[in-house]
PDB file of C-alpha atoms in Angstrom:
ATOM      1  CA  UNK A1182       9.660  -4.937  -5.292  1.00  0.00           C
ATOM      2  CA  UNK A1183       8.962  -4.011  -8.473  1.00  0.00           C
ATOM      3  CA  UNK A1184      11.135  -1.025  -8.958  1.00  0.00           C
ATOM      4  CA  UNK A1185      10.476   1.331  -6.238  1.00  0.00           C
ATOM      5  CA  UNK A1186      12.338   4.795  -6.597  1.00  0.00           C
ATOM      6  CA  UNK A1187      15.274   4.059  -4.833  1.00  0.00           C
ATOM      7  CA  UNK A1188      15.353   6.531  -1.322  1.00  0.00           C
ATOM      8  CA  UNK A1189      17.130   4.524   1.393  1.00  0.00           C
ATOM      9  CA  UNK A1190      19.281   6.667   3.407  1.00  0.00           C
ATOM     10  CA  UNK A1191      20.149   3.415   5.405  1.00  0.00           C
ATOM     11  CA  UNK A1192      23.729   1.043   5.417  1.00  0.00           C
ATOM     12  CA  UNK A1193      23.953  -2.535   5.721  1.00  0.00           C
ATOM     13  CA  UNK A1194      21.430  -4.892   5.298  1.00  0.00           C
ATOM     14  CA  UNK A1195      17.784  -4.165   4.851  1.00  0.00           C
ATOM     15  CA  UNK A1196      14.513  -6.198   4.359  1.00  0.00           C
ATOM     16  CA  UNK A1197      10.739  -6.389   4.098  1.00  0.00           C
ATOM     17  CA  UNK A1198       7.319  -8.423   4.104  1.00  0.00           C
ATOM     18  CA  UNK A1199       4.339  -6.579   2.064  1.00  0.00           C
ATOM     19  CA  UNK A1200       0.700  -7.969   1.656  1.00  0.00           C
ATOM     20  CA  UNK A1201      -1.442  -6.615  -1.227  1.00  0.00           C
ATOM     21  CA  UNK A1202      -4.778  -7.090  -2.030  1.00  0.00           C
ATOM     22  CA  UNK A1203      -4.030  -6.966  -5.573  1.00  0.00           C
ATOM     23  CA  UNK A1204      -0.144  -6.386  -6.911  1.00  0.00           C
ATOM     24  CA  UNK A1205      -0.552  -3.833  -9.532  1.00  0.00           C
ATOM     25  CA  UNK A1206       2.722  -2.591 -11.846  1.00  0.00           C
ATOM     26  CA  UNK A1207       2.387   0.459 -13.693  1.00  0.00           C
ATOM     27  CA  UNK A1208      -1.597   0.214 -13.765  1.00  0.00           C
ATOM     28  CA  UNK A1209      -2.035  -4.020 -14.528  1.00  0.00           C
ATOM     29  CA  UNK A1210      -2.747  -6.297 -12.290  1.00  0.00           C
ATOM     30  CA  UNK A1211       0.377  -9.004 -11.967  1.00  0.00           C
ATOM     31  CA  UNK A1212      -1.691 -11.347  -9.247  1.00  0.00           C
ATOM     32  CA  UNK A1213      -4.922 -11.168 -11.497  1.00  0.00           C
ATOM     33  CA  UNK A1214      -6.763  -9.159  -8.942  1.00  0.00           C
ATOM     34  CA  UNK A1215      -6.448 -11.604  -5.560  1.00  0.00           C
ATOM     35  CA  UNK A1216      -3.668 -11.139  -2.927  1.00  0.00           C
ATOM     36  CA  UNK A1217      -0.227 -11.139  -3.543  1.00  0.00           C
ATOM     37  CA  UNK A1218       2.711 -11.376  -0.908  1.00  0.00           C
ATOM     38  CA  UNK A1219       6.442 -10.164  -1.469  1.00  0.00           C
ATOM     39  CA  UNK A1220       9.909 -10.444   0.450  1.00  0.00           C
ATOM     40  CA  UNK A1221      12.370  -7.968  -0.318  1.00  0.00           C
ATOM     41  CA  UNK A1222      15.690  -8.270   0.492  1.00  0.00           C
ATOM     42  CA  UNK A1223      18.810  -5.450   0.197  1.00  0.00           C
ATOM     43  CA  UNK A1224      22.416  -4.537   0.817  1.00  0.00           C
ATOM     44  CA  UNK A1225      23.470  -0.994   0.891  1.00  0.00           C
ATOM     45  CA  UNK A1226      26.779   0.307   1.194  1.00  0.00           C
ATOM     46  CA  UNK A1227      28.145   3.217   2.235  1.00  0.00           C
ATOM     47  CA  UNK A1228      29.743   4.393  -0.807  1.00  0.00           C
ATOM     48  CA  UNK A1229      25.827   4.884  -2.769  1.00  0.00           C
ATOM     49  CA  UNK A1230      26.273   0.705  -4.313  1.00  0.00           C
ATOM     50  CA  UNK A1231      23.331  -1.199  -3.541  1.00  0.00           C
ATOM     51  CA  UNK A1232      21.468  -4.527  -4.650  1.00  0.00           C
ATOM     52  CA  UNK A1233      18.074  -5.462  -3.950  1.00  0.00           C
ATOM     53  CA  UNK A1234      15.928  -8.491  -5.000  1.00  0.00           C
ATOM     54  CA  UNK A1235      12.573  -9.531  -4.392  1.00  0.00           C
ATOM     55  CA  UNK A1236      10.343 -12.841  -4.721  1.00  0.00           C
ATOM     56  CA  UNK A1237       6.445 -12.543  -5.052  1.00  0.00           C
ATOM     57  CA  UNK A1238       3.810 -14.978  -3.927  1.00  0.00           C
ATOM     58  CA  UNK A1239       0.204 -15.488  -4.534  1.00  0.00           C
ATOM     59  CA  UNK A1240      -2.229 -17.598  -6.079  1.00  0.00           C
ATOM     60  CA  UNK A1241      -3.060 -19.747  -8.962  1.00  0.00           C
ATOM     61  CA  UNK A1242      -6.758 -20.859  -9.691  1.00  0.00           C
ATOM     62  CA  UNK A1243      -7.062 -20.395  -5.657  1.00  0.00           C
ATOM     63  CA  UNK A1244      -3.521 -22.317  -4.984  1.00  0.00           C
ATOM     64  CA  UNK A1245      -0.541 -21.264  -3.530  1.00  0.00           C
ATOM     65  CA  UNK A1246       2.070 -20.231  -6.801  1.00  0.00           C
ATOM     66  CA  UNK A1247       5.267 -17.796  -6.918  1.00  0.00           C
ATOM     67  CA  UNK A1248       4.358 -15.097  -9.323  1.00  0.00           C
ATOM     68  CA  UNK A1249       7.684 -12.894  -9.603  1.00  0.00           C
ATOM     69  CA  UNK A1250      11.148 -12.569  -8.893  1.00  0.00           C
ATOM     70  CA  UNK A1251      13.468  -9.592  -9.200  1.00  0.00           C
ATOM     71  CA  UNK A1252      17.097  -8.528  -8.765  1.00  0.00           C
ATOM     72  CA  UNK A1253      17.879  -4.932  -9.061  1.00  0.00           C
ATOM     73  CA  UNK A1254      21.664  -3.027  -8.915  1.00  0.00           C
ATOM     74  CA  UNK A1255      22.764   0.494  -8.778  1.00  0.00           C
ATOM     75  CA  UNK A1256      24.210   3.339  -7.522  1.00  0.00           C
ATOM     76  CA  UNK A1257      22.998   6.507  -5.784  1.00  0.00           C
ATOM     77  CA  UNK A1258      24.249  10.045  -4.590  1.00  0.00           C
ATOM     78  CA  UNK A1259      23.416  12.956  -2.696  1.00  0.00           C
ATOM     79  CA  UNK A1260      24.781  15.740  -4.998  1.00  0.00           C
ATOM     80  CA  UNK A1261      23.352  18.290  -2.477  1.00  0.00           C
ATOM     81  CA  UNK A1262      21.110  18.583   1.040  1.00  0.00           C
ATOM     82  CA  UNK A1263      18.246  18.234  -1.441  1.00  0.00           C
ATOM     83  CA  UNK A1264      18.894  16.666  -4.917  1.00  0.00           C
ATOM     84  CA  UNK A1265      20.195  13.100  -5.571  1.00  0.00           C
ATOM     85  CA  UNK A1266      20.780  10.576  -8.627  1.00  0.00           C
ATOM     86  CA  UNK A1267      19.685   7.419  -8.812  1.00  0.00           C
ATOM     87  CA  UNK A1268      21.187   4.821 -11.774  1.00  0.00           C
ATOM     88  CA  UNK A1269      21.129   0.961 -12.566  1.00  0.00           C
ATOM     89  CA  UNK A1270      19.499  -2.136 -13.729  1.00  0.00           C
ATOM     90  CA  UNK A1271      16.786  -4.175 -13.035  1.00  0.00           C
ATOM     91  CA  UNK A1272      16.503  -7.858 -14.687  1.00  0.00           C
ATOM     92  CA  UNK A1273      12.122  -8.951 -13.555  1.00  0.00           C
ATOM     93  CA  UNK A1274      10.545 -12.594 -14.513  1.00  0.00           C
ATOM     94  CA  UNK A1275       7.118 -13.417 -14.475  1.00  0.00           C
ATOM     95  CA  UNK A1276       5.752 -17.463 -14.019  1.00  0.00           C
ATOM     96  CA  UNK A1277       3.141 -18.508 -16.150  1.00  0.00           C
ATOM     97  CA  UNK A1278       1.001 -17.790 -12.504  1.00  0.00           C
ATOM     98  CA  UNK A1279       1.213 -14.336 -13.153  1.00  0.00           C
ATOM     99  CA  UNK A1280      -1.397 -12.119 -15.070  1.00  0.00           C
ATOM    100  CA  UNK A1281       1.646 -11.429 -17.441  1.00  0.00           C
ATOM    101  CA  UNK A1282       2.091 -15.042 -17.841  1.00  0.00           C
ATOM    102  CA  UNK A1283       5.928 -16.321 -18.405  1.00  0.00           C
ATOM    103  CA  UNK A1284       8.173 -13.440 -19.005  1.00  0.00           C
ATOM    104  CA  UNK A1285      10.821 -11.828 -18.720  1.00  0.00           C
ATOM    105  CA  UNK A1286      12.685  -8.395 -19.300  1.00  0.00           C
ATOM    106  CA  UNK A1287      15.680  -6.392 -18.384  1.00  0.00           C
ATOM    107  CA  UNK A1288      15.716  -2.317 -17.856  1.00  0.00           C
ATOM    108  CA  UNK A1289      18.718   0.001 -16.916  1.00  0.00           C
ATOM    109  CA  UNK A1290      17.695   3.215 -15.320  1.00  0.00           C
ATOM    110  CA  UNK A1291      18.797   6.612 -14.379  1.00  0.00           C
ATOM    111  CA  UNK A1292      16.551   8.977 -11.471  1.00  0.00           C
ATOM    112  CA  UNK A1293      16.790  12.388  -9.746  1.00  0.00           C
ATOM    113  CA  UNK A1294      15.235  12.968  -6.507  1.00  0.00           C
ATOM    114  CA  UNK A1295      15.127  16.984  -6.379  1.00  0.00           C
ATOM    115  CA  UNK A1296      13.214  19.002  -3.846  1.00  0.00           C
ATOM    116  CA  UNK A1297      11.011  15.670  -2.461  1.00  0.00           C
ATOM    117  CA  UNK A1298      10.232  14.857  -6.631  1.00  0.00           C
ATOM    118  CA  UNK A1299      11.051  12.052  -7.771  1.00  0.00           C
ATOM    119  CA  UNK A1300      12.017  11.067 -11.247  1.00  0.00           C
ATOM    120  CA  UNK A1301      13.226   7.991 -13.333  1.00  0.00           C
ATOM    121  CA  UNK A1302      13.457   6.653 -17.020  1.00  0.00           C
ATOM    122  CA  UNK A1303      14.223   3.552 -17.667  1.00  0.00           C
ATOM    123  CA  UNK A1304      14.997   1.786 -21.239  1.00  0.00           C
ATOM    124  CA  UNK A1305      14.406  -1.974 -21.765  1.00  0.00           C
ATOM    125  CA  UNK A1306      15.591  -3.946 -24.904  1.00  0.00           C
ATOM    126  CA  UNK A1307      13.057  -6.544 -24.274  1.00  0.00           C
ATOM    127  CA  UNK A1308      10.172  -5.737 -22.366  1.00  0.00           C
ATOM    128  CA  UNK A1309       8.421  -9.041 -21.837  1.00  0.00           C
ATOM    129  CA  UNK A1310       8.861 -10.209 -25.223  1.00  0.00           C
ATOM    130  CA  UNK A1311      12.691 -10.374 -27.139  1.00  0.00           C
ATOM    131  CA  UNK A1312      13.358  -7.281 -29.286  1.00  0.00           C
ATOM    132  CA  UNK A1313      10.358  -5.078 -27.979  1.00  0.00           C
ATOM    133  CA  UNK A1314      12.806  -2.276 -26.954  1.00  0.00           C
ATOM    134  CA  UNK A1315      10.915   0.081 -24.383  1.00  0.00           C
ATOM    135  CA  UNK A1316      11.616   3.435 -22.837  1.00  0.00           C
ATOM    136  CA  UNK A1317       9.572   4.542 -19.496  1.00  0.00           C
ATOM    137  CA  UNK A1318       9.266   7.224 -17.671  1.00  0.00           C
ATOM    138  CA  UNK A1319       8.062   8.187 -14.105  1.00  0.00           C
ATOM    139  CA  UNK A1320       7.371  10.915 -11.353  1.00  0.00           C
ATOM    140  CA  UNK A1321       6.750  10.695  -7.936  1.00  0.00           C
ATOM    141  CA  UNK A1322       6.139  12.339  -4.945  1.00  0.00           C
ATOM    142  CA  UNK A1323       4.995  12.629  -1.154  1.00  0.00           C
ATOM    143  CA  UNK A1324       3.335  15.258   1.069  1.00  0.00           C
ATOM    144  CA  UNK A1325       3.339  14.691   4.051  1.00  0.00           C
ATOM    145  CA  UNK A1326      -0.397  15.151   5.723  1.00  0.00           C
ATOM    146  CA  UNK A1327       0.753  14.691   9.482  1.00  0.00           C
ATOM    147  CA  UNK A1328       3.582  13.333  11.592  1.00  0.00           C
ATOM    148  CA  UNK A1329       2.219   9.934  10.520  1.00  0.00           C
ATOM    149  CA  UNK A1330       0.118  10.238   7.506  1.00  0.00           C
ATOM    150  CA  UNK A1331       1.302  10.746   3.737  1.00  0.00           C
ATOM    151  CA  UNK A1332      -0.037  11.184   0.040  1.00  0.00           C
ATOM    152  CA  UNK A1333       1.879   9.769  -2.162  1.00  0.00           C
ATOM    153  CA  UNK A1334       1.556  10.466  -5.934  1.00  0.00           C
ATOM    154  CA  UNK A1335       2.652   8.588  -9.148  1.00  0.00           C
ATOM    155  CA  UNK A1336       2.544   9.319 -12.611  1.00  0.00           C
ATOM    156  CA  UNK A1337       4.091   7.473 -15.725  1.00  0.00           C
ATOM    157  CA  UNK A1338       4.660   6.934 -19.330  1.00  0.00           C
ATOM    158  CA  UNK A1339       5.725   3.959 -21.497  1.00  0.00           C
ATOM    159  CA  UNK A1340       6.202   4.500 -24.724  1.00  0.00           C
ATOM    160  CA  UNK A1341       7.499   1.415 -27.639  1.00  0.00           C
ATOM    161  CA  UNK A1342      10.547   2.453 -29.192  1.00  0.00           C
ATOM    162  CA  UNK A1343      10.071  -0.159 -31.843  1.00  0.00           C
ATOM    163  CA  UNK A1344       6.838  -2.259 -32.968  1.00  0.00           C
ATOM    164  CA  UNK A1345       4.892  -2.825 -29.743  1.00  0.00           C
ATOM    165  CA  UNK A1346       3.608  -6.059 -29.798  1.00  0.00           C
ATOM    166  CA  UNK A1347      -0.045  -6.700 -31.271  1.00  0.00           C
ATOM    167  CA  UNK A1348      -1.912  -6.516 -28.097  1.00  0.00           C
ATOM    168  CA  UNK A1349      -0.431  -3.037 -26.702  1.00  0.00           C
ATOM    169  CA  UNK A1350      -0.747   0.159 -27.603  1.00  0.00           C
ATOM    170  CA  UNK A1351       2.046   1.644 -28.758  1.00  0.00           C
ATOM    171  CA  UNK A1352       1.980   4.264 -25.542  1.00  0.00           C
ATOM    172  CA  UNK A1353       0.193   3.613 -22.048  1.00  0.00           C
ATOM    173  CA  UNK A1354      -0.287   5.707 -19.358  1.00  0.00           C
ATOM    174  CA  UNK A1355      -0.608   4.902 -16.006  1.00  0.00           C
ATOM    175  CA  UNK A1356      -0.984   6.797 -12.318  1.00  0.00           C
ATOM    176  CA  UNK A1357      -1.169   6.197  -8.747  1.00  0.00           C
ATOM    177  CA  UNK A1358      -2.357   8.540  -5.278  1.00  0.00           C
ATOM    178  CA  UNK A1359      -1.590   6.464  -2.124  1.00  0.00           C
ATOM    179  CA  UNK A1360      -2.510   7.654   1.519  1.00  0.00           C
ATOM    180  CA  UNK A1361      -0.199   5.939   4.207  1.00  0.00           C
ATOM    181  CA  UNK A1362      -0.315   5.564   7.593  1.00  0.00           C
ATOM    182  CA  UNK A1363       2.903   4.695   9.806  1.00  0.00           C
ATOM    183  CA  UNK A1364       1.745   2.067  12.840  1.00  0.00           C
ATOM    184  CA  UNK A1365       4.429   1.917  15.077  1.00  0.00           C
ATOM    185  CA  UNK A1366       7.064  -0.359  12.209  1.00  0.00           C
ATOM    186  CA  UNK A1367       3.846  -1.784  10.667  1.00  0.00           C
ATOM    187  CA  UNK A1368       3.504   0.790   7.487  1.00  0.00           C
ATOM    188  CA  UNK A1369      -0.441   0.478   5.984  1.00  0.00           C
ATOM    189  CA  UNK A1370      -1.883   2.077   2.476  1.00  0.00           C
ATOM    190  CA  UNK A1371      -4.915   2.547   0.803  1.00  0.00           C
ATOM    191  CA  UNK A1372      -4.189   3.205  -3.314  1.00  0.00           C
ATOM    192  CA  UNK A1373      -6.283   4.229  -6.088  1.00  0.00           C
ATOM    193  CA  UNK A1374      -4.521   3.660  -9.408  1.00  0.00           C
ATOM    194  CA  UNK A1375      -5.666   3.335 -12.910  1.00  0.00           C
ATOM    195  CA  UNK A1376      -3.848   2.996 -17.026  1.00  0.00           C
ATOM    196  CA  UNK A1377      -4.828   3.336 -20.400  1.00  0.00           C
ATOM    197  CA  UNK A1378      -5.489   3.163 -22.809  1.00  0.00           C
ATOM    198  CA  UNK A1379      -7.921   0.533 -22.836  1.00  0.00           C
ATOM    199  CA  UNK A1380      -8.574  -2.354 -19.890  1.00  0.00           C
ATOM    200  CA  UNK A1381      -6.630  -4.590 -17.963  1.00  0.00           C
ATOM    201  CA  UNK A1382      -6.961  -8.270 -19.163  1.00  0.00           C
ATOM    202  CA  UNK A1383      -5.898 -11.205 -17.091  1.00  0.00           C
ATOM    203  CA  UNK A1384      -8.262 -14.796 -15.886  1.00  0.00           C
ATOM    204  CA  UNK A1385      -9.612 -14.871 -20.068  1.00  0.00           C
ATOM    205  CA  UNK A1386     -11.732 -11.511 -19.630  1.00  0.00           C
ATOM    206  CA  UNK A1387     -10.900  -7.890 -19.294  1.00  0.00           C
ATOM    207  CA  UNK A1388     -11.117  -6.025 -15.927  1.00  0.00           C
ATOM    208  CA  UNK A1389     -10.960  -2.245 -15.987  1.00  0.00           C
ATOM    209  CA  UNK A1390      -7.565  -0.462 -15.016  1.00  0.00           C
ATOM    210  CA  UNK A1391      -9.133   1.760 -12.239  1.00  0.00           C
ATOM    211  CA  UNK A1392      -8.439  -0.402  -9.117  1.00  0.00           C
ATOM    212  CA  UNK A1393      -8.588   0.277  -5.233  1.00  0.00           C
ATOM    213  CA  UNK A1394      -6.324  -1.812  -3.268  1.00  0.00           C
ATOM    214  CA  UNK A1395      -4.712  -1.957   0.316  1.00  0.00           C
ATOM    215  CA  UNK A1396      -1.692  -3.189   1.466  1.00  0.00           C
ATOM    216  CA  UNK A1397       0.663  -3.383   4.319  1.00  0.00           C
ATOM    217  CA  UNK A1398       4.427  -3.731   5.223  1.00  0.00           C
ATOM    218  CA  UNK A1399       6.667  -4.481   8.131  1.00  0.00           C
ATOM    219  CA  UNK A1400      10.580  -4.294   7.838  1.00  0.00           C
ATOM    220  CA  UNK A1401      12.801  -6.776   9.250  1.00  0.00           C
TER     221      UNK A1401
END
């Protein structure tokens, strides 16, 4: 969830379970640092068309709340053997459970995949708060270490195109090196990730942005 890159190469119906120690999007916690679990569910076609959504569980003062939903739309291409474009939209809410608290924001986006790099802005007219109007922008990509290890890396940069809101600065940075390892279906990470500037606040206190967390996923 949460606005992967888009790189399926598959048709039909696809899905997943992931575990997280701690869900982190671009740098902040959204489970306020305990364990988070998310479903994802897609369709896509054989023309490039495809529709994805996403619910996220985890916890609430140690009980069992829903955190996020997601429903994501778009198109993609192969334009040759080795460069593709990605575009669509992406409407995310956040419960009051979350570290974001209640929340909600829409973003249309437009990616190219060139040579194993990956690339996407997005541009939100109301990210997480009505009229904050938000433009993003992301890289990404994988080496692979052995037939089945990988380092992944992620970069990106969100910048207010209006008045950010009091608490944020008006730019943030934030970054991402994952090393996976493929078990059989069972696909496991380790990620160290960190933003700026400044800390991470969620649970009444700040946290610092620098986190490592583990996760896992199976597709079904």
């Amino acid at each position: 969830g949460h606005s992967p890159l888009h790189a399926s190469e598959h048709n039909g119906f696809i899905g997943s379970a992931s575990v997280e120690s701690d869900l982190r999007f671009r740098g902040y916690s959204v489970s306020s640092g305990d364990p988070a679990a998310t479903i994802d569910l897609g369709y896509d076609h054989e023309s490039g068309l495809y529709v994805n959504g996403s619910v996220t569980a985890g916890f609430d003062q140690s009980d069992p709340a829903l955190l996020a939903y997601q429903l994501n739309a778009g198109y993609a291409a192969r334009i040759s053997p080795s460069v593709s474009i990605d575009a669509g939209a992406v409407r995310s809410w956040y419960t009051r459970h979350s570290s974001t608290g209640d929340a909600h924001y829409t973003e249309v986006y437009l990616g190219v995949t060139a040579h194993g790099i990956a690339s996407r802005v997005y541009y939100s007219p109301d990210y997480l708060r009505p009229g904050v109007h938000t433009l993003y922008a992301e890289v990404e990509s994988t080496l692979r270490l052995a037939p089945k290890w990988r380092l992944t890396g992620h970069a990106g940069l969100l910048t207010h195109l209006s008045d950010p809101p009091r608490y944020a600065p008006r730019q943030h940075y934030d970054w991402r090196v994952t090393l996976g390892r493929d078990l059989g279906r069972l696909d496991l990470r380790a990620s160290l990730s960190g933003a700026g500037p400044g800390r991470d606040y969620y649970s009444g206190r700040r946290h610092s942005a620098t986190a490592l967390t583990f996760g896992a996923s199976l597709p079904f």
